[in-house]
Tab-separated table of C-alpha atoms in Angstrom:
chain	number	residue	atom	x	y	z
A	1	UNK	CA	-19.189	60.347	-9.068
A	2	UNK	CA	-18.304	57.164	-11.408
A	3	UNK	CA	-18.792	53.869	-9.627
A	4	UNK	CA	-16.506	51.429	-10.959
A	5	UNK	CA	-17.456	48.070	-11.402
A	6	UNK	CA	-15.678	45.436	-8.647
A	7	UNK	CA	-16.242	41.499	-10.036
A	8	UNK	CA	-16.105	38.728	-7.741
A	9	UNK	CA	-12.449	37.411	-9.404
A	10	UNK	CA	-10.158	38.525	-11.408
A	11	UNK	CA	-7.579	36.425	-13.508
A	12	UNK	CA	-4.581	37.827	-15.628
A	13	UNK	CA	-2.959	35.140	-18.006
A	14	UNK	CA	0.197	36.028	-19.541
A	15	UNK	CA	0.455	34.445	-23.184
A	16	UNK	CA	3.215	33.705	-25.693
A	17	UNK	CA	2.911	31.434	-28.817
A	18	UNK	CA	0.353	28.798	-26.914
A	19	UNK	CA	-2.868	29.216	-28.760
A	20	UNK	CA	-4.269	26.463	-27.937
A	21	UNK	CA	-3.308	25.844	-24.704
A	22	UNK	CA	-5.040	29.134	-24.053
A	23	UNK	CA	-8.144	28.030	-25.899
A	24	UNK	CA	-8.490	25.029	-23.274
A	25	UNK	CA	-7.937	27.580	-20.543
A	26	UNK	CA	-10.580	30.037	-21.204
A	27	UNK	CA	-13.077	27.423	-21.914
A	28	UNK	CA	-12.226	25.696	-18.660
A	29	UNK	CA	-12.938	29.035	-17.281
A	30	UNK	CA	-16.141	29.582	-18.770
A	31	UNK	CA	-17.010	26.302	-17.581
A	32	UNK	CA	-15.920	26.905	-14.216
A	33	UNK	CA	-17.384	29.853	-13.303
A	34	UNK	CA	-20.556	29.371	-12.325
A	35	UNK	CA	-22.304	32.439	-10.798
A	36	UNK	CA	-19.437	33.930	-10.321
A	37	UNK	CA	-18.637	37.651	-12.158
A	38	UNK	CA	-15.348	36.763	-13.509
A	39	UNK	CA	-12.855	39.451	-15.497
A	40	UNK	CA	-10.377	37.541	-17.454
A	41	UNK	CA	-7.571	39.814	-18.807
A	42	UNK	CA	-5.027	38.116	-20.900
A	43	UNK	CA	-1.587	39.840	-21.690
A	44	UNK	CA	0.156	38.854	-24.692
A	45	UNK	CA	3.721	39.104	-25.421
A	46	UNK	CA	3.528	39.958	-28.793
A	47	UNK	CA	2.389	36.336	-30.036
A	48	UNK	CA	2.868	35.218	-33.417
A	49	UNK	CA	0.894	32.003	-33.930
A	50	UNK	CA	-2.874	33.518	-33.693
A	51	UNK	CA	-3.552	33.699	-30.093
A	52	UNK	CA	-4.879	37.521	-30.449
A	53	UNK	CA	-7.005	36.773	-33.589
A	54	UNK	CA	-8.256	33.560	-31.841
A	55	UNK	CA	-9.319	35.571	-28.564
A	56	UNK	CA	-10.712	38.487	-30.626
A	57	UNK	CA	-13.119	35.873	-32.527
A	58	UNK	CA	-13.661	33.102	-30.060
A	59	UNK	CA	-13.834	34.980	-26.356
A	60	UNK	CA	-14.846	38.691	-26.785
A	61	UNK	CA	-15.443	38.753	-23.352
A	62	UNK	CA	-11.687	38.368	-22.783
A	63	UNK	CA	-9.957	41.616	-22.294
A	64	UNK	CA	-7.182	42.005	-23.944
A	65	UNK	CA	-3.739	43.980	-23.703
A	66	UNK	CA	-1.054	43.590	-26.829
């Protein structure tokens, strides 16, 4: 049996050409979390100024779908 892992929230943030207006986001969520397990998926729609290079070297913890 596979136990899947549940965190406490979950936040999905749909992105499209605003690098760094996702850049303040994700750090306001690392600052915000406290104890809190927090999964942060980000979808991109197909960006073209950085934003998936940018999350790949600044917030591996950010899931990503591309």
């Amino acid at each position: 049996m596979t136990t899947l892992h549940s965190p406490d929230l979950s936040i999905i943030i749909v992105n499209w050409n605003v690098c760094d207006l996702l850049r303040a986001c994700l750090h306001a969520v690392e600052r915000g979390r406290g104890a809190l397990d927090v999964e942060v998926i980000v979808v991109d729609s197909a960006s073209g100024e950085g934003s998936v290079a940018m999350l790949q070297r600044e917030f591996p913890w950010v899931r990503l779908i591309a």
